[in-house]
Coordinates of C-alpha atoms in Angstrom, one line a residue:
M1 CA -33.9 -33.9 -16.7
Q2 CA -32.7 -32.7 -13.3
K3 CA -29.8 -30.2 -13.5
D4 CA -26.5 -30.9 -11.6
I5 CA -26.7 -27.6 -9.7
R6 CA -30.0 -26.5 -8.2
V7 CA -29.1 -23.2 -6.7
G8 CA -30.7 -20.7 -4.4
V9 CA -29.3 -17.2 -4.4
I10 CA -29.1 -15.1 -1.3
G11 CA -28.4 -11.5 -2.2
V12 CA -29.3 -10.1 -5.7
G13 CA -27.5 -6.8 -5.7
G14 CA -25.1 -5.9 -8.5
V15 CA -22.7 -8.7 -8.0
G16 CA -25.4 -11.3 -7.1
E17 CA -27.3 -10.5 -10.3
I18 CA -24.3 -11.1 -12.5
L19 CA -23.8 -14.7 -11.4
L20 CA -27.6 -15.3 -11.1
R21 CA -27.8 -14.5 -14.8
E22 CA -25.0 -17.0 -15.6
F23 CA -26.8 -19.7 -13.5
L24 CA -29.9 -19.1 -15.5
H25 CA -28.1 -19.5 -18.8
H26 CA -25.9 -22.4 -17.9
P27 CA -27.1 -25.8 -19.3
R28 CA -26.2 -27.7 -16.1
T29 CA -27.8 -25.4 -13.5
D30 CA -31.3 -24.5 -12.4
V31 CA -32.2 -21.5 -10.2
I32 CA -34.8 -22.6 -7.7
G33 CA -35.3 -19.2 -6.1
I34 CA -33.8 -16.0 -4.7
Y35 CA -33.9 -13.9 -1.6
D36 CA -32.8 -10.3 -0.7
T37 CA -33.5 -8.1 2.3
T38 CA -34.6 -5.2 0.1
P39 CA -38.2 -6.0 -1.1
S40 CA -38.1 -3.7 -4.0
R41 CA -34.9 -5.2 -5.4
L42 CA -36.2 -8.7 -4.8
N43 CA -39.4 -8.0 -6.7
E44 CA -37.5 -6.3 -9.5
I45 CA -35.0 -9.2 -10.0
S46 CA -37.8 -11.8 -9.7
E47 CA -39.8 -10.2 -12.4
K48 CA -36.9 -9.4 -14.6
Y49 CA -35.7 -13.0 -14.7
N50 CA -38.9 -14.8 -13.9
V51 CA -37.5 -16.6 -10.8
P52 CA -39.4 -17.4 -7.6
M53 CA -38.8 -15.4 -4.4
F54 CA -38.4 -16.6 -0.9
E55 CA -39.7 -14.6 2.1
H56 CA -36.8 -15.5 4.3
Y57 CA -33.3 -16.9 3.6
I58 CA -33.8 -19.8 6.0
D59 CA -36.8 -20.9 3.9
L60 CA -34.5 -20.9 0.8
I61 CA -31.8 -22.8 2.6
E62 CA -34.2 -25.5 3.8
D63 CA -35.9 -26.0 0.4
E64 CA -35.2 -29.7 -0.4
R65 CA -34.8 -29.0 -4.1
I66 CA -31.7 -26.8 -3.6
N67 CA -28.3 -28.4 -3.4
F68 CA -26.2 -25.2 -3.7
V69 CA -26.6 -21.9 -2.1
Y70 CA -24.8 -18.8 -3.5
I71 CA -24.2 -16.1 -0.9
A72 CA -23.8 -12.6 -2.3
V73 CA -24.5 -10.4 0.7
P74 CA -22.2 -7.9 2.4
P75 CA -19.2 -9.5 4.1
K76 CA -20.6 -8.9 7.7
Y77 CA -23.3 -11.5 7.0
H78 CA -21.3 -14.2 5.2
H79 CA -20.4 -16.2 8.3
S80 CA -23.9 -16.4 9.8
I81 CA -25.6 -17.3 6.6
A82 CA -22.9 -19.8 5.4
M83 CA -23.0 -21.5 8.8
E84 CA -26.7 -22.1 8.3
V85 CA -26.1 -23.5 4.9
I86 CA -23.3 -25.8 6.0
K87 CA -25.2 -27.1 9.0
R88 CA -27.9 -28.3 6.6
N89 CA -25.2 -30.2 4.6
K90 CA -25.7 -28.1 1.5
H91 CA -22.9 -27.0 -0.8
V92 CA -22.0 -23.3 -0.7
I93 CA -20.6 -20.6 -3.0
C94 CA -19.6 -17.4 -1.3
E95 CA -18.5 -14.0 -2.4
K96 CA -15.2 -12.6 -1.2
P97 CA -14.0 -11.9 1.4
L98 CA -15.0 -15.2 3.0
A99 CA -16.0 -13.5 6.3
N100 CA -15.5 -10.4 8.4
S101 CA -12.7 -11.9 10.5
L102 CA -10.1 -14.7 10.4
D103 CA -11.8 -16.5 13.3
E104 CA -15.1 -16.6 11.3
A105 CA -13.3 -17.7 8.1
E106 CA -11.5 -20.5 9.8
E107 CA -14.7 -21.7 11.5
L108 CA -16.5 -21.8 8.1
F109 CA -13.7 -23.8 6.5
S110 CA -13.5 -26.2 9.5
L111 CA -17.2 -27.0 9.5
A112 CA -17.4 -27.3 5.7
K113 CA -14.5 -29.7 5.7
E114 CA -16.1 -31.7 8.6
R115 CA -19.4 -31.9 6.8
N116 CA -17.7 -32.9 3.5
I117 CA -19.6 -30.3 1.5
I118 CA -18.4 -28.4 -1.5
H119 CA -17.2 -24.9 -0.5
V120 CA -16.3 -22.4 -3.2
M121 CA -15.2 -18.8 -3.4
N122 CA -16.2 -16.6 -6.3
F123 CA -12.8 -15.3 -7.6
P124 CA -13.7 -15.0 -11.3
T125 CA -10.6 -13.4 -12.6
I126 CA -8.6 -16.7 -12.5
Y127 CA -11.0 -18.1 -15.2
R128 CA -10.2 -15.3 -17.7
Q129 CA -7.8 -16.1 -20.5
C130 CA -5.5 -13.3 -19.4
F131 CA -4.8 -15.1 -16.1
S132 CA -4.3 -18.6 -17.7
T133 CA -2.0 -17.0 -20.3
L134 CA 0.0 -15.2 -17.5
R135 CA 0.3 -18.5 -15.6
E136 CA 1.5 -20.3 -18.8
Y137 CA 4.2 -17.7 -19.4
L138 CA 5.4 -18.0 -15.8
S139 CA 5.5 -21.8 -16.0
N140 CA 7.5 -21.6 -19.2
G141 CA 10.1 -19.3 -17.6
Y142 CA 9.4 -16.5 -20.1
I143 CA 10.3 -13.7 -17.7
G144 CA 12.9 -15.8 -15.8
D145 CA 13.2 -15.9 -12.0
V146 CA 10.7 -13.7 -10.3
Q147 CA 12.3 -10.8 -8.4
R148 CA 9.2 -8.9 -7.2
V149 CA 5.4 -8.7 -7.3
E150 CA 3.5 -5.4 -7.1
I151 CA -0.2 -4.7 -6.7
Q152 CA -1.4 -1.2 -7.3
C153 CA -4.9 0.2 -7.1
Y154 CA -5.7 3.8 -7.8
F155 CA -9.3 5.2 -7.6
P156 CA -10.5 8.7 -8.4
E157 CA -13.2 8.0 -5.7
W158 CA -14.3 5.3 -3.4
P159 CA -16.9 3.9 -3.5
R160 CA -17.1 4.0 -7.3
P161 CA -20.3 5.6 -8.8
W162 CA -21.8 2.2 -9.4
Q163 CA -21.2 0.9 -5.8
Q164 CA -23.2 3.3 -3.8
N165 CA -24.6 1.4 -0.9
N166 CA -24.6 1.6 2.9
W167 CA -21.7 -0.8 3.6
I168 CA -18.9 -0.6 1.0
S169 CA -17.6 2.7 2.4
S170 CA -17.8 1.5 6.0
R171 CA -14.7 0.7 8.1
E172 CA -16.5 -2.3 9.6
Q173 CA -16.8 -4.3 6.4
G174 CA -16.1 -2.1 3.3
G175 CA -13.1 -0.4 1.7
F176 CA -11.0 -1.1 -1.3
I177 CA -8.6 -3.3 0.6
R178 CA -11.4 -5.8 1.3
E179 CA -13.2 -5.3 -2.0
V180 CA -10.5 -5.3 -4.6
F181 CA -7.2 -6.6 -3.1
P182 CA -8.5 -10.1 -2.2
H183 CA -8.6 -11.0 -6.0
Y184 CA -4.9 -10.3 -6.3
I185 CA -3.9 -11.8 -2.9
Q186 CA -5.6 -15.0 -4.1
M187 CA -3.8 -14.9 -7.5
V188 CA -0.4 -14.4 -5.8
Q189 CA -1.0 -17.4 -3.5
M190 CA -2.2 -19.5 -6.4
L191 CA 0.8 -18.7 -8.5
F192 CA 3.5 -18.6 -6.0
G193 CA 2.5 -20.0 -2.6
E194 CA 2.2 -18.6 0.9
M195 CA 2.5 -14.9 1.6
D196 CA 3.2 -13.0 4.8
I197 CA 2.9 -9.3 5.5
Q198 CA 5.8 -7.6 7.2
Y199 CA 4.6 -4.0 7.2
S200 CA 1.4 -2.1 6.5
S201 CA 0.5 1.5 7.0
V202 CA -3.2 2.4 6.4
T203 CA -4.6 5.9 6.4
F204 CA -8.2 6.3 7.7
P205 CA -10.3 9.5 7.7
E206 CA -11.3 11.2 11.0
D207 CA -14.8 9.8 10.7
T208 CA -14.4 6.4 12.5
E209 CA -17.3 5.0 10.4
K210 CA -15.5 5.5 7.1
C211 CA -13.1 3.1 5.4
E212 CA -9.4 3.6 4.5
T213 CA -8.3 6.3 2.0
S214 CA -4.9 4.9 1.2
F215 CA -2.3 2.3 2.3
I216 CA 1.2 1.0 1.6
A217 CA 2.4 -2.5 2.6
H218 CA 5.0 -5.0 1.8
G219 CA 5.6 -8.7 2.5
Q220 CA 7.3 -11.8 1.2
I221 CA 6.2 -14.8 -0.8
N222 CA 7.6 -18.1 0.5
G223 CA 10.1 -16.0 2.5
Q224 CA 11.9 -15.0 -0.6
I225 CA 10.0 -12.9 -3.2
P226 CA 9.1 -9.3 -2.1
V227 CA 5.5 -8.2 -2.7
L228 CA 4.5 -4.6 -2.6
F229 CA 0.9 -3.2 -2.1
N230 CA -0.1 0.4 -2.9
G231 CA -3.6 1.7 -2.9
I232 CA -5.2 5.1 -2.8
A233 CA -8.6 6.7 -3.4
G234 CA -9.5 10.3 -4.2
I235 CA -6.8 11.2 -6.7
G236 CA -7.1 13.0 -10.1
Q237 CA -6.8 10.2 -12.6
K238 CA -8.9 7.4 -14.0
E239 CA -9.2 4.1 -12.1
E240 CA -6.0 2.0 -12.6
I241 CA -5.4 -1.5 -11.2
A242 CA -2.2 -3.3 -12.0
F243 CA -0.8 -6.7 -11.0
T244 CA 2.9 -6.7 -12.0
I245 CA 5.3 -9.6 -11.9
M246 CA 9.0 -8.7 -12.4
G247 CA 11.5 -11.3 -13.5
D248 CA 15.1 -11.1 -14.4
K249 CA 14.3 -11.6 -18.1
G250 CA 11.1 -9.7 -18.4
V251 CA 8.0 -8.1 -16.8
M252 CA 4.4 -9.1 -17.1
A253 CA 1.5 -6.8 -16.1
L254 CA -2.2 -7.6 -15.8
E255 CA -3.9 -4.3 -15.9
N256 CA -7.5 -3.4 -15.2
W257 CA -8.5 -7.0 -14.8
R258 CA -8.1 -8.3 -18.4
S259 CA -5.3 -6.5 -20.3
L260 CA -2.0 -8.5 -20.2
S261 CA 1.3 -7.0 -21.4
I262 CA 4.9 -8.1 -21.5
K263 CA 8.1 -6.2 -21.8
T264 CA 11.8 -7.0 -21.7
S265 CA 15.0 -5.0 -21.5
T266 CA 15.4 -5.2 -25.3
S267 CA 11.8 -4.8 -26.4
S268 CA 8.9 -2.3 -26.1
P269 CA 5.8 -3.3 -24.0
E270 CA 3.6 -5.7 -26.0
T271 CA -0.1 -6.2 -25.3
I272 CA -1.0 -9.8 -25.8
Q273 CA -4.1 -10.3 -27.9
L274 CA -6.6 -12.5 -26.2
S275 CA -10.1 -13.7 -27.0
E276 CA -12.5 -12.8 -24.3
G277 CA -14.5 -15.9 -23.4
N278 CA -17.3 -16.3 -20.8
H279 CA -15.1 -16.8 -17.7
L280 CA -18.2 -17.1 -15.5
K281 CA -19.5 -20.1 -17.5
I282 CA -16.0 -21.6 -17.0
F283 CA -16.3 -21.0 -13.3
I284 CA -19.7 -22.8 -13.1
D285 CA -18.3 -25.6 -15.3
E286 CA -15.6 -26.2 -12.7
I287 CA -18.2 -26.4 -9.9
V288 CA -20.1 -29.0 -11.9
K289 CA -16.9 -31.0 -12.3
K290 CA -16.3 -30.8 -8.6
L291 CA -19.9 -32.0 -7.9
N292 CA -19.3 -35.0 -10.2
N293 CA -16.0 -35.9 -8.4
E294 CA -13.9 -34.8 -11.4
D295 CA -10.7 -32.8 -11.2
A296 CA -11.7 -29.2 -10.9
S297 CA -10.1 -25.8 -10.5
I298 CA -11.9 -24.0 -7.7
V299 CA -10.9 -21.7 -4.8
S300 CA -12.0 -23.4 -1.6
F301 CA -12.8 -21.9 1.9
R302 CA -9.3 -23.0 2.9
E303 CA -7.8 -20.5 0.4
G304 CA -10.5 -18.0 1.4
A305 CA -9.4 -18.2 5.0
E306 CA -5.8 -17.6 3.9
V307 CA -6.8 -14.5 2.0
Q308 CA -8.6 -13.4 5.2
R309 CA -5.4 -13.8 7.2
I310 CA -3.6 -11.4 4.8
L311 CA -6.5 -8.9 4.8
E312 CA -6.3 -8.7 8.6
N313 CA -2.5 -8.2 8.5
L314 CA -3.0 -5.4 5.9
L315 CA -5.8 -3.7 7.8
V316 CA -3.8 -2.7 10.8
R317 CA -5.2 -0.2 13.2

């Protein structure tokens, strides 16, 4: 029986391999083939998972068996590759950020909408139980009226030890603002609506090729709720990432991607016990729903372009 999603994967680095593995295990998807610019990595992943290789990404895109293309390459190349996919009227899944500039992101969304193809961003955290629980508590008014949102990311070093490559430390397309903060920008906009940045101060090293080392910024959500950003690398502590929502009745914090806690003025902080399901399977389930014209929870290129707008406002020069 033919699977709903017949995917070709472009880019099989660390992130690409993770979703490739889920596509291989999902009952409604079939991996037709993979491509990567590094021959040794391409051969390694092809042999590891017994999937065919393509010699060029255009050959993969033009394969008639493929109806979805997953793009997991560095941000600088998202636009050019995704444009080739969309021009061939194939559905596309893209890593974040959507592009390397707002103009590129808006062009991708415009063409995808014009061609009426499915366009999806990979923001996996929203499919974790911690996020759905946080959203439920907010909807039920558990912490009252929201007074402030804070996003903090602290890194002992950047890039992290497992992210050593030739782009993630570059000022052109890397840095923790582009790599980590899009997840939380997207969550803020999904939970509360439009956000605007009013002030951003970014510290860059003297080497003009290197990405930021720290930044502080603030903005507003819907012109009312303050949102604060704070990020720094090269400090003497373990990595710490916190997404904190402060209400007049309580405070919720999503820490290090999956730990959700709540505290009030009359109680000690309480970590909510959650079962850890396969959030990537849920992500693929939602794409299958979208393909079959069912109600689906996906992040489209429209939202991706909106995240890009915020990124550009944060990355002031």
